[in-house]
N, CA, C and O atoms as a DFTB+ gen file, in Angstrom:
756 C
 N C O
     1  1     167.839      93.065      81.659
     2  2     167.390      91.777      82.144
     3  2     165.882      91.665      81.899
     4  3     165.137      92.610      82.162
     5  1     165.452      90.556      81.415
     6  2     164.041      90.321      81.084
     7  2     163.253      90.028      82.361
     8  3     163.747      89.346      83.259
     9  1     162.006      90.557      82.438
    10  2     161.205      90.279      83.634
    11  2     160.861      88.784      83.738
    12  3     160.713      88.082      82.737
    13  1     160.747      88.347      84.951
    14  2     160.410      86.942      85.197
    15  2     158.936      86.752      84.884
    16  3     158.109      87.540      85.343
    17  1     158.584      85.735      84.120
    18  2     157.174      85.509      83.799
    19  2     156.359      85.269      85.075
    20  3     156.744      84.468      85.927
    21  1     155.252      85.957      85.191
    22  2     154.353      85.797      86.330
    23  2     154.690      86.690      87.515
    24  3     154.033      86.589      88.550
    25  1     155.711      87.578      87.401
    26  2     156.077      88.436      88.536
    27  2     154.991      89.471      88.816
    28  3     154.759      89.828      89.970
    29  1     154.325      89.953      87.769
    30  2     153.228      90.916      87.968
    31  2     152.072      90.289      88.727
    32  3     151.460      90.924      89.586
    33  1     151.775      89.020      88.397
    34  2     150.701      88.310      89.094
    35  2     151.068      88.126      90.571
    36  3     150.217      88.279      91.447
    37  1     152.318      87.803      90.839
    38  2     152.765      87.601      92.221
    39  2     152.671      88.899      93.023
    40  3     152.257      88.885      94.182
    41  1     153.059      90.028      92.403
    42  2     152.966      91.319      93.099
    43  2     151.513      91.662      93.417
    44  3     151.210      92.131      94.514
    45  1     150.622      91.432      92.467
    46  2     149.200      91.699      92.686
    47  2     148.623      90.842      93.788
    48  3     147.854      91.334      94.615
    49  1     148.981      89.559      93.817
    50  2     148.499      88.683      94.882
    51  2     149.062      89.101      96.243
    52  3     148.385      88.961      97.261
    53  1     150.301      89.614      96.266
    54  2     150.897      90.063      97.528
    55  2     150.115      91.263      98.085
    56  3     149.865      91.337      99.288
    57  1     149.736      92.186      97.218
    58  2     148.935      93.335      97.665
    59  2     147.587      92.858      98.195
    60  3     147.107      93.351      99.216
    61  1     146.978      91.903      97.502
    62  2     145.687      91.372      97.942
    63  2     145.808      90.708      99.304
    64  3     144.963      90.932     100.171
    65  1     146.829      89.904      99.512
    66  2     147.018      89.224     100.795
    67  2     147.276      90.227     101.920
    68  3     146.788      90.029     103.033
    69  1     148.031      91.300     101.659
    70  2     148.279      92.318     102.695
    71  2     146.980      93.011     103.107
    72  3     146.745      93.216     104.298
    73  1     146.143      93.372     102.152
    74  2     144.902      94.085     102.492
    75  2     143.852      93.165     103.088
    76  3     142.962      93.632     103.798
    77  1     143.933      91.867     102.817
    78  2     142.965      90.935     103.401
    79  2     143.151      90.799     104.902
    80  3     142.196      90.505     105.622
    81  1     144.351      91.005     105.374
    82  2     144.612      90.826     106.800
    83  2     144.312      92.072     107.623
    84  3     144.252      91.995     108.850
    85  1     144.122      93.209     106.979
    86  2     143.840      94.445     107.709
    87  2     142.353      94.556     108.019
    88  3     141.517      94.009     107.300
    89  1     142.035      95.266     109.090
    90  2     140.644      95.500     109.475
    91  2     140.008      96.503     108.515
    92  3     140.653      97.479     108.133
    93  1     138.773      96.282     108.124
    94  2     138.089      97.185     107.200
    95  2     137.653      98.446     107.932
    96  3     137.401      98.416     109.137
    97  1     137.565      99.556     107.200
    98  2     137.141     100.824     107.781
    99  2     135.791     101.261     107.222
   100  3     135.349     102.384     107.465
   101  1     135.149     100.391     106.486
   102  2     133.863     100.717     105.884
   103  2     132.784     100.764     106.952
   104  3     132.671      99.852     107.772
   105  1     131.987     101.835     106.942
   106  2     130.858     101.945     107.855
   107  2     129.591     101.586     107.086
   108  3     129.388     102.043     105.961
   109  1     128.763     100.784     107.684
   110  2     127.511     100.387     107.045
   111  2     126.498     101.502     107.269
   112  3     125.911     101.604     108.346
   113  1     126.288     102.346     106.244
   114  2     125.589     103.622     106.388
   115  2     124.206     103.552     107.014
   116  3     123.998     104.242     108.012
   117  1     123.277     102.810     106.541
   118  2     121.958     102.950     107.191
   119  2     121.972     102.541     108.651
   120  3     121.204     103.070     109.455
   121  1     122.846     101.596     109.000
   122  2     122.882     101.127     110.386
   123  2     123.628     102.086     111.305
   124  3     123.194     102.327     112.432
   125  1     124.743     102.633     110.835
   126  2     125.513     103.588     111.636
   127  2     125.559     104.919     110.897
   128  3     125.943     104.982     109.729
   129  1     125.164     105.972     111.589
   130  2     125.172     107.302     110.983
   131  2     126.603     107.825     110.909
   132  3     127.390     107.607     111.830
   133  1     126.948     108.517     109.815
   134  2     128.310     109.042     109.698
   135  2     128.546     110.196     110.676
   136  3     127.623     110.936     111.017
   137  1     129.775     110.333     111.113
   138  2     130.167     111.425     112.001
   139  2     130.614     112.588     111.115
   140  3     131.750     112.611     110.643
   141  1     129.723     113.546     110.891
   142  2     129.985     114.638     109.955
   143  2     130.628     115.829     110.658
   144  3     130.402     116.035     111.850
   145  1     131.427     116.617     109.935
   146  2     131.966     117.851     110.513
   147  2     130.820     118.807     110.872
   148  3     129.740     118.701     110.291
   149  1     131.029     119.731     111.808
   150  2     129.932     120.583     112.288
   151  2     129.307     121.475     111.219
   152  3     128.100     121.708     111.276
   153  1     130.059     121.982     110.254
   154  2     129.495     122.894     109.256
   155  2     129.370     122.209     107.889
   156  3     129.745     122.784     106.867
   157  1     128.849     120.995     107.875
   158  2     128.690     120.220     106.652
   159  2     127.657     120.865     105.736
   160  3     126.637     121.370     106.204
   161  1     127.919     120.849     104.435
   162  2     126.958     121.346     103.457
   163  2     125.994     120.226     103.095
   164  3     126.314     119.357     102.284
   165  1     124.833     120.254     103.692
   166  2     123.837     119.230     103.404
   167  2     122.726     119.791     102.542
   168  3     122.676     119.544     101.337
   169  1     121.846     120.540     103.157
   170  2     120.710     121.139     102.469
   171  2     120.613     122.592     102.927
   172  3     121.150     122.949     103.976
   173  1     119.939     123.422     102.155
   174  2     119.845     124.846     102.463
   175  2     118.551     125.118     103.227
   176  3     117.470     124.707     102.804
   177  1     118.675     125.811     104.348
   178  2     117.516     126.181     105.146
   179  2     117.209     127.663     104.974
   180  3     118.115     128.468     104.756
   181  1     115.929     128.023     105.071
   182  2     115.474     129.407     104.888
   183  2     114.939     129.959     106.199
   184  3     114.033     129.384     106.803
   185  1     115.512     131.089     106.639
   186  2     114.989     131.831     107.787
   187  2     114.120     132.934     107.208
   188  3     114.597     134.032     106.921
   189  1     112.850     132.632     107.040
   190  2     111.928     133.459     106.265
   191  2     111.768     134.881     106.812
   192  3     111.531     135.810     106.040
   193  1     111.892     135.062     108.107
   194  2     111.716     136.383     108.698
   195  2     112.786     137.366     108.225
   196  3     112.539     138.572     108.189
   197  1     113.965     136.873     107.865
   198  2     115.042     137.747     107.406
   199  2     115.004     138.026     105.912
   200  3     115.713     138.913     105.438
   201  1     114.195     137.289     105.162
   202  2     114.172     137.447     103.703
   203  2     113.416     138.725     103.326
   204  3     112.262     138.912     103.711
   205  1     114.082     139.595     102.571
   206  2     113.457     140.846     102.123
   207  2     113.103     140.794     100.644
   208  3     112.761     141.822     100.059
   209  1     113.178     139.642     100.039
   210  2     112.877     139.415      98.619
   211  2     113.728     140.334      97.746
   212  3     113.226     140.956      96.810
   213  1     115.006     140.412      98.058
   214  2     115.905     141.245      97.257
   215  2     116.331     140.534      95.975
   216  3     116.865     141.173      95.068
   217  1     116.105     139.234      95.886
   218  2     116.364     138.402      94.702
   219  2     117.852     138.217      94.405
   220  3     118.191     137.710      93.336
   221  1     118.744     138.606      95.301
   222  2     120.168     138.426      95.046
   223  2     120.525     136.950      94.906
   224  3     121.322     136.584      94.042
   225  1     119.945     136.105      95.743
   226  2     120.276     134.683      95.688
   227  2     119.860     134.077      94.355
   228  3     120.602     133.285      93.775
   229  1     118.672     134.444      93.863
   230  2     118.187     133.899      92.593
   231  2     119.009     134.419      91.419
   232  3     119.265     133.683      90.466
   233  1     119.426     135.690      91.481
   234  2     120.213     136.257      90.370
   235  2     121.625     135.690      90.319
   236  3     122.172     135.498      89.233
   237  1     122.224     135.419      91.476
   238  2     123.597     134.950      91.520
   239  2     123.726     133.443      91.353
   240  3     124.832     132.949      91.133
   241  1     122.648     132.712      91.449
   242  2     122.693     131.253      91.350
   243  2     123.113     130.842      89.939
   244  3     122.431     131.187      88.974
   245  1     124.228     130.109      89.800
   246  2     124.683     129.713      88.463
   247  2     123.781     128.675      87.808
   248  3     123.802     128.520      86.587
   249  1     122.988     127.960      88.608
   250  2     122.110     126.930      88.047
   251  2     120.672     127.401      87.864
   252  3     119.860     126.673      87.293
   253  1     120.342     128.580      88.326
   254  2     118.982     129.121      88.264
   255  2     117.996     128.133      88.890
   256  3     116.963     127.812      88.302
   257  1     118.329     127.661      90.084
   258  2     117.466     126.676      90.734
   259  2     116.646     127.278      91.876
   260  3     115.951     126.547      92.582
   261  1     116.718     128.594      92.067
   262  2     115.953     129.261      93.128
   263  2     114.805     130.029      92.484
   264  3     115.011     130.837      91.578
   265  1     113.605     129.768      92.960
   266  2     112.403     130.410      92.416
   267  2     111.771     131.271      93.506
   268  3     111.439     130.779      94.584
   269  1     111.610     132.566      93.214
   270  2     111.051     133.494      94.196
   271  2     109.907     134.267      93.547
   272  3     110.052     134.799      92.446
   273  1     108.788     134.323      94.227
   274  2     107.647     135.142      93.810
   275  2     107.286     136.044      94.978
   276  3     107.356     135.630      96.136
   277  1     106.896     137.283      94.672
   278  2     106.520     138.221      95.724
   279  2     105.502     139.209      95.187
   280  3     105.238     139.269      93.986
   281  1     104.946     139.968      96.087
   282  2     104.066     141.074      95.709
   283  2     104.371     142.252      96.619
   284  3     104.939     142.083      97.698
   285  1     103.986     143.457      96.175
   286  2     104.205     144.671      96.974
   287  2     102.982     144.911      97.849
   288  3     101.839     144.713      97.436
   289  1     103.266     145.342      99.063
   290  2     102.221     145.638     100.023
   291  2     102.465     147.033     100.578
   292  3     103.609     147.394     100.854
   293  1     101.418     147.814     100.745
   294  2     101.556     149.168     101.273
   295  2     101.473     149.123     102.789
   296  3     100.550     148.547     103.364
   297  1     102.459     149.743     103.420
   298  2     102.510     149.809     104.876
   299  2     102.085     151.217     105.279
   300  3     102.639     152.189     104.765
   301  1     101.109     151.353     106.192
   302  2     100.676     152.695     106.593
   303  2     101.809     153.469     107.272
   304  3     102.781     152.885     107.751
   305  1     101.662     154.785     107.300
   306  2     102.681     155.661     107.874
   307  2     102.853     155.367     109.361
   308  3     101.874     155.130     110.070
   309  1     104.081     155.384     109.824
   310  2     104.372     155.107     111.224
   311  2     103.993     156.284     112.115
   312  3     103.583     156.089     113.259
   313  1     104.126     157.498     111.601
   314  2     103.790     158.686     112.366
   315  2     102.713     159.470     111.623
   316  3     102.605     159.358     110.402
   317  1     101.930     160.247     112.325
   318  2     100.927     161.063     111.633
   319  2     101.608     162.069     110.706
   320  3     102.574     162.726     111.093
   321  1     101.110     162.179     109.515
   322  2     101.686     163.102     108.550
   323  2     102.807     162.478     107.738
   324  3     103.303     163.092     106.794
   325  1     103.213     161.266     108.093
   326  2     104.266     160.567     107.346
   327  2     103.686     159.955     106.075
   328  3     102.472     159.954     105.872
   329  1     104.549     159.446     105.241
   330  2     104.051     158.860     103.998
   331  2     104.022     157.339     104.108
   332  3     104.756     156.723     104.881
   333  1     103.142     156.771     103.301
   334  2     103.029     155.322     103.271
   335  2     104.258     154.734     102.588
   336  3     104.854     155.362     101.712
   337  1     104.625     153.550     102.987
   338  2     105.764     152.847     102.398
   339  2     105.249     151.589     101.718
   340  3     104.177     151.080     102.044
   341  1     106.023     151.107     100.783
   342  2     105.682     149.811     100.185
   343  2     106.823     148.851     100.463
   344  3     107.991     149.239     100.489
   345  1     106.468     147.596     100.668
   346  2     107.486     146.580     100.927
   347  2     107.115     145.306     100.188
   348  3     105.946     145.055      99.897
   349  1     108.136     144.505      99.889
   350  2     107.912     143.239      99.220
   351  2     107.506     142.183     100.237
   352  3     108.048     142.117     101.340
   353  1     106.541     141.360      99.842
   354  2     106.081     140.266     100.684
   355  2     106.353     138.966      99.931
   356  3     105.992     138.829      98.763
   357  1     106.977     138.036     100.594
   358  2     107.359     136.768      99.989
   359  2     106.139     135.882      99.788
   360  3     105.426     135.573     100.742
   361  1     105.901     135.477      98.550
   362  2     104.814     134.552      98.247
   363  2     105.339     133.127      98.069
   364  3     104.751     132.171      98.573
   365  1     106.443     133.001      97.351
   366  2     107.012     131.675      97.095
   367  2     108.535     131.765      97.138
   368  3     109.137     132.662      96.547
   369  1     109.135     130.831      97.839
   370  2     110.588     130.661      97.827
   371  2     110.819     129.171      97.712
   372  3     110.468     128.414      98.617
   373  1     111.406     128.740      96.604
   374  2     111.633     127.311      96.375
   375  2     113.037     127.105      95.821
   376  3     113.558     127.940      95.082
   377  1     113.631     125.993      96.187
   378  2     114.935     125.600      95.658
   379  2     114.776     124.202      95.059
   380  3     114.289     123.282      95.715
   381  1     115.196     124.063      93.802
   382  2     115.147     122.780      93.120
   383  2     116.481     122.075      93.356
   384  3     117.477     122.378      92.700
   385  1     116.490     121.125      94.303
   386  2     117.735     120.445      94.653
   387  2     118.171     119.428      93.604
   388  3     119.272     118.886      93.694
   389  1     117.326     119.160      92.613
   390  2     117.782     118.299      91.523
   391  2     118.699     119.080      90.577
   392  3     119.459     118.479      89.818
   393  1     118.632     120.407      90.619
   394  2     119.512     121.245      89.805
   395  2     120.669     121.835      90.610
   396  3     121.720     122.141      90.046
   397  1     120.488     121.994      91.907
   398  2     121.468     122.669      92.764
   399  2     122.796     121.922      92.767
   400  3     122.828     120.695      92.859
   401  1     123.893     122.676      92.666
   402  2     125.218     122.045      92.730
   403  2     125.908     122.331      94.059
   404  3     127.099     122.055      94.200
   405  1     125.185     122.880      95.041
   406  2     125.663     123.076      96.396
   407  2     126.930     123.929      96.454
   408  3     127.850     123.646      97.222
   409  1     126.962     124.962      95.641
   410  2     128.140     125.835      95.618
   411  2     128.116     126.826      96.776
   412  3     129.177     127.278      97.207
   413  1     126.940     127.180      97.295
   414  2     126.836     128.081      98.431
   415  2     126.861     129.554      98.075
   416  3     126.916     130.398      98.969
   417  1     126.823     129.886      96.792
   418  2     126.846     131.297      96.400
   419  2     125.620     132.024      96.937
   420  3     125.725     133.171      97.372
   421  1     124.464     131.377      96.912
   422  2     123.236     132.011      97.405
   423  2     123.366     132.375      98.880
   424  3     122.885     133.429      99.298
   425  1     123.999     131.532      99.663
   426  2     124.163     131.792     101.090
   427  2     125.149     132.928     101.319
   428  3     124.954     133.763     102.202
   429  1     126.218     132.954     100.512
   430  2     127.238     133.993     100.668
   431  2     126.732     135.371     100.278
   432  3     127.107     136.357     100.912
   433  1     125.882     135.473      99.239
   434  2     125.463     136.792      98.764
   435  2     124.263     137.333      99.522
   436  3     123.926     138.506      99.363
   437  1     123.612     136.524     100.333
   438  2     122.422     136.991     101.059
   439  2     122.835     138.044     102.087
   440  3     123.522     137.715     103.055
   441  1     122.423     139.320     101.895
   442  2     122.863     140.376     102.820
   443  2     122.116     140.372     104.150
   444  3     122.512     141.079     105.077
   445  1     121.047     139.591     104.259
   446  2     120.221     139.638     105.461
   447  2     120.231     138.328     106.240
   448  3     119.404     138.136     107.131
   449  1     121.154     137.426     105.919
   450  2     121.273     136.129     106.595
   451  2     119.942     135.388     106.644
   452  3     119.447     135.048     107.719
   453  1     119.376     135.146     105.479
   454  2     118.137     134.388     105.397
   455  2     118.381     132.945     104.980
   456  3     117.500     132.105     105.164
   457  1     119.547     132.629     104.424
   458  2     119.858     131.279     103.978
   459  2     121.035     130.720     104.771
   460  3     122.007     131.426     105.040
   461  1     120.937     129.442     105.142
   462  2     121.957     128.792     105.950
   463  2     122.159     127.357     105.479
   464  3     121.254     126.752     104.904
   465  1     123.355     126.813     105.725
   466  2     123.619     125.402     105.464
   467  2     123.116     124.582     106.640
   468  3     123.376     124.911     107.797
   469  1     122.393     123.513     106.333
   470  2     121.994     122.541     107.335
   471  2     122.779     121.262     107.072
   472  3     122.988     120.913     105.910
   473  1     123.220     120.553     108.103
   474  2     123.985     119.330     107.865
   475  2     123.137     118.138     107.440
   476  3     123.680     117.066     107.176
   477  1     121.842     118.297     107.369
   478  2     120.969     117.190     106.968
   479  2     121.228     116.815     105.514
   480  3     121.341     117.690     104.655
   481  1     121.320     115.544     105.243
   482  2     121.586     115.101     103.883
   483  2     120.643     113.991     103.438
   484  3     120.728     113.542     102.295
   485  1     119.759     113.545     104.297
   486  2     118.853     112.458     103.959
   487  2     117.518     113.025     103.481
   488  3     116.544     113.056     104.232
   489  1     117.482     113.462     102.258
   490  2     116.229     113.973     101.704
   491  2     115.997     113.424     100.297
   492  3     115.456     114.115      99.434
   493  1     116.405     112.193     100.080
   494  2     116.223     111.546      98.783
   495  2     114.740     111.316      98.517
   496  3     113.965     111.082      99.444
   497  1     114.358     111.382      97.272
   498  2     112.980     111.181      96.859
   499  2     112.935     110.158      95.733
   500  3     113.918     109.963      95.019
   501  1     111.799     109.516      95.584
   502  2     111.658     108.565      94.476
   503  2     111.281     109.262      93.183
   504  3     111.506     108.730      92.096
   505  1     110.703     110.457      93.299
   506  2     110.318     111.230      92.115
   507  2     111.138     112.521      92.092
   508  3     111.200     113.231      93.096
   509  1     111.754     112.824      90.976
   510  2     112.633     113.998      90.865
   511  2     111.865     115.302      91.089
   512  3     112.457     116.300      91.500
   513  1     110.567     115.309      90.827
   514  2     109.777     116.533      91.021
   515  2     109.614     116.883      92.494
   516  3     109.324     118.030      92.836
   517  1     109.801     115.893      93.366
   518  2     109.685     116.145      94.805
   519  2     110.944     116.761      95.390
   520  3     110.965     117.083      96.578
   521  1     112.001     116.938      94.592
   522  2     113.229     117.566      95.076
   523  2     113.162     119.091      95.031
   524  3     114.118     119.756      95.429
   525  1     112.057     119.655      94.557
   526  2     111.842     121.098      94.638
   527  2     111.186     121.380      95.988
   528  3     110.006     121.099      96.196
   529  1     111.978     121.938      96.895
   530  2     111.477     122.204      98.241
   531  2     110.945     123.627      98.324
   532  3     111.655     124.588      98.027
   533  1     109.704     123.746      98.725
   534  2     109.058     125.052      98.906
   535  2     109.476     125.635     100.253
   536  3     110.191     124.995     101.023
   537  1     109.022     126.858     100.527
   538  2     109.495     127.572     101.714
   539  2     109.112     126.885     103.018
   540  3     109.832     127.025     104.006
   541  1     108.008     126.148     103.060
   542  2     107.646     125.436     104.285
   543  2     108.679     124.361     104.618
   544  3     109.080     124.209     105.772
   545  1     109.103     123.624     103.604
   546  2     110.112     122.587     103.808
   547  2     111.472     123.209     104.134
   548  3     112.205     122.692     104.978
   549  1     111.810     124.319     103.467
   550  2     113.075     125.005     103.736
   551  2     113.103     125.574     105.152
   552  3     114.162     125.624     105.778
   553  1     111.950     126.001     105.658
   554  2     111.859     126.513     107.024
   555  2     112.086     125.384     108.029
   556  3     112.688     125.607     109.080
   557  1     111.614     124.179     107.721
   558  2     111.839     123.035     108.607
   559  2     113.320     122.708     108.732
   560  3     113.771     122.276     109.794
   561  1     114.084     122.909     107.658
   562  2     115.521     122.618     107.703
   563  2     116.248     123.586     108.637
   564  3     117.328     123.257     109.127
   565  1     115.689     124.765     108.897
   566  2     116.357     125.745     109.768
   567  2     116.555     125.212     111.186
   568  3     117.492     125.623     111.871
   569  1     115.687     124.305     111.635
   570  2     115.802     123.778     112.999
   571  2     117.037     122.910     113.156
   572  3     117.469     122.650     114.279
   573  1     117.618     122.455     112.043
   574  2     118.795     121.585     112.116
   575  2     120.097     122.350     111.897
   576  3     121.172     121.753     111.946
   577  1     120.021     123.658     111.656
   578  2     121.227     124.455     111.423
   579  2     121.967     124.626     112.748
   580  3     121.381     125.101     113.720
   581  1     123.259     124.242     112.802
   582  2     123.995     124.388     114.057
   583  2     124.310     125.855     114.362
   584  3     124.358     126.695     113.464
   585  1     124.518     126.132     115.616
   586  2     124.888     127.489     116.029
   587  2     126.267     127.815     115.473
   588  3     127.090     126.917     115.292
   589  1     126.526     129.085     115.202
   590  2     127.859     129.434     114.691
   591  2     128.927     129.128     115.729
   592  3     128.655     129.139     116.929
   593  1     130.132     128.857     115.268
   594  2     131.200     128.542     116.223
   595  2     131.510     129.746     117.115
   596  3     131.324     130.897     116.720
   597  1     131.978     129.457     118.308
   598  2     132.305     130.527     119.256
   599  2     133.475     131.345     118.732
   600  3     134.314     130.854     117.977
   601  1     133.510     132.595     119.148
   602  2     134.607     133.461     118.735
   603  2     135.910     132.979     119.359
   604  3     135.909     132.366     120.426
   605  1     136.995     133.255     118.699
   606  2     138.303     132.861     119.193
   607  2     138.620     133.672     120.446
   608  3     138.659     134.901     120.380
   609  1     138.843     133.029     121.569
   610  2     139.097     133.802     122.799
   611  2     140.413     134.567     122.748
   612  3     140.575     135.543     123.481
   613  1     141.351     134.159     121.912
   614  2     142.636     134.842     121.826
   615  2     142.651     135.979     120.820
   616  3     143.656     136.679     120.694
   617  1     141.540     136.178     120.095
   618  2     141.501     137.227     119.080
   619  2     141.423     138.599     119.746
   620  3     140.887     138.738     120.846
   621  1     141.962     139.604     119.069
   622  2     141.891     140.952     119.634
   623  2     140.471     141.498     119.447
   624  3     139.755     141.130     118.515
   625  1     140.105     142.364     120.342
   626  2     138.762     142.923     120.355
   627  2     138.572     143.874     119.170
   628  3     139.501     144.595     118.805
   629  1     137.369     143.883     118.561
   630  2     137.145     144.799     117.445
   631  2     137.333     146.257     117.859
   632  3     137.066     146.633     119.000
   633  1     137.799     147.071     116.909
   634  2     138.079     148.484     117.184
   635  2     136.831     149.241     117.623
   636  3     136.905     150.147     118.453
   637  1     135.696     148.867     117.067
   638  2     134.452     149.558     117.416
   639  2     134.120     149.392     118.889
   640  3     133.694     150.341     119.547
   641  1     134.316     148.179     119.407
   642  2     134.002     147.915     120.813
   643  2     135.001     148.634     121.716
   644  3     134.617     149.184     122.748
   645  1     136.276     148.633     121.339
   646  2     137.291     149.324     122.139
   647  2     136.985     150.824     122.197
   648  3     137.045     151.432     123.266
   649  1     136.656     151.418     121.043
   650  2     136.334     152.847     120.993
   651  2     135.086     153.156     121.813
   652  3     135.051     154.153     122.534
   653  1     134.073     152.317     121.710
   654  2     132.837     152.535     122.469
   655  2     133.098     152.424     123.969
   656  3     132.549     153.203     124.748
   657  1     133.930     151.467     124.384
   658  2     134.231     151.314     125.804
   659  2     134.988     152.524     126.342
   660  3     134.690     153.006     127.435
   661  1     135.981     153.028     125.570
   662  2     136.740     154.205     126.005
   663  2     135.833     155.421     126.136
   664  3     135.942     156.184     127.096
   665  1     134.941     155.598     125.172
   666  2     134.005     156.724     125.230
   667  2     133.096     156.601     126.440
   668  3     132.836     157.594     127.119
   669  1     132.607     155.401     126.721
   670  2     131.728     155.193     127.874
   671  2     132.480     155.448     129.174
   672  3     131.918     156.020     130.107
   673  1     133.744     155.032     129.251
   674  2     134.538     155.274     130.459
   675  2     134.788     156.765     130.667
   676  3     134.712     157.252     131.795
   677  1     135.086     157.494     129.589
   678  2     135.295     158.947     129.694
   679  2     134.020     159.641     130.140
   680  3     134.052     160.550     130.970
   681  1     132.908     159.211     129.588
   682  2     131.623     159.811     129.944
   683  2     131.296     159.525     131.409
   684  3     130.823     160.408     132.124
   685  1     131.546     158.301     131.855
   686  2     131.280     157.953     133.254
   687  2     132.203     158.733     134.186
   688  3     131.776     159.165     135.257
   689  1     133.458     158.916     133.793
   690  2     134.400     159.674     134.609
   691  2     134.002     161.146     134.673
   692  3     134.118     161.773     135.726
   693  1     133.536     161.696     133.563
   694  2     133.120     163.097     133.524
   695  2     131.879     163.323     134.377
   696  3     131.741     164.374     135.003
   697  1     130.981     162.351     134.408
   698  2     129.771     162.493     135.221
   699  2     130.075     162.314     136.702
   700  3     129.421     162.932     137.542
   701  1     131.050     161.483     137.033
   702  2     131.377     161.237     138.436
   703  2     132.230     162.358     139.022
   704  3     132.184     162.590     140.230
   705  1     132.999     163.050     138.206
   706  2     133.911     164.100     138.670
   707  2     133.188     165.291     139.310
   708  3     133.613     165.709     140.388
   709  1     132.142     165.863     138.736
   710  2     131.494     167.015     139.377
   711  2     130.898     166.685     140.742
   712  3     130.781     167.574     141.585
   713  1     130.526     165.454     140.976
   714  2     129.919     165.091     142.252
   715  2     130.973     165.113     143.359
   716  3     130.697     165.606     144.453
   717  1     132.150     164.600     143.107
   718  2     133.167     164.548     144.156
   719  2     133.846     165.900     144.370
   720  3     134.240     166.197     145.498
   721  1     133.998     166.726     143.343
   722  2     134.702     167.996     143.497
   723  2     133.755     169.154     143.818
   724  3     134.206     170.282     144.019
   725  1     132.483     168.894     143.865
   726  2     131.534     169.961     144.143
   727  2     131.274     170.033     145.642
   728  3     130.227     169.594     146.118
   729  1     132.220     170.583     146.378
   730  2     132.078     170.770     147.822
   731  2     132.104     172.286     148.089
   732  3     133.184     172.849     148.270
   733  1     130.936     172.961     148.117
   734  2     130.886     174.412     148.203
   735  2     131.394     174.979     149.533
   736  3     131.895     176.103     149.553
   737  1     131.284     174.254     150.623
   738  2     131.661     174.831     151.917
   739  2     133.159     174.748     152.126
   740  3     133.699     175.547     152.891
   741  1     133.814     173.883     151.528
   742  2     135.252     173.758     151.739
   743  2     135.504     173.214     153.136
   744  3     135.229     173.900     154.119
   745  1     135.997     172.049     153.239
   746  2     136.185     171.389     154.520
   747  2     137.508     171.855     155.135
   748  3     138.562     171.291     154.840
   749  1     137.452     172.934     156.032
   750  2     138.682     173.455     156.657
   751  2     138.583     173.196     158.160
   752  3     137.577     173.538     158.783
   753  1     139.564     172.626     158.714
   754  2     139.552     172.359     160.152
   755  2     140.724     172.967     160.824
   756  3     140.873     172.840     162.039
């Protein structure tokens, strides 16, 4: 059977009429802020005190958008007769967000928890060169990083804590036992 001429137009108009009667779900962004999930990937914040300049984040970054500069500093011996140590001191830590693809590899590979996701996403610039955020700007983003979610109350306790508690209980029982059983006179009536 041949299609009726104009049936496609009628179907299209029917869809249009159905959607015209429904309430819109569009939020007007600048006027109303979006309700984002708690661990949204917005911008990367730097907790500078934890950074040991190990360069893992810069080496693992697929876009090579992390720039780190450092120098070695000699730390005097902690004890007399000990030897001096050298440590890396962070001079520059910058992330070029015009190159970043927000994959999160840098945050995952950081062994010292120096990088975190911040839910902030309003950092647009008129000049692309201003999208390279230095460590001062990255440190400011740390104030917006949400606290980690609470542990699951129904989860079983880690083995390390259980073992430590049992050892502490045995030690406390062993210390309390000599006090109660140490009665030299023997209470005979």
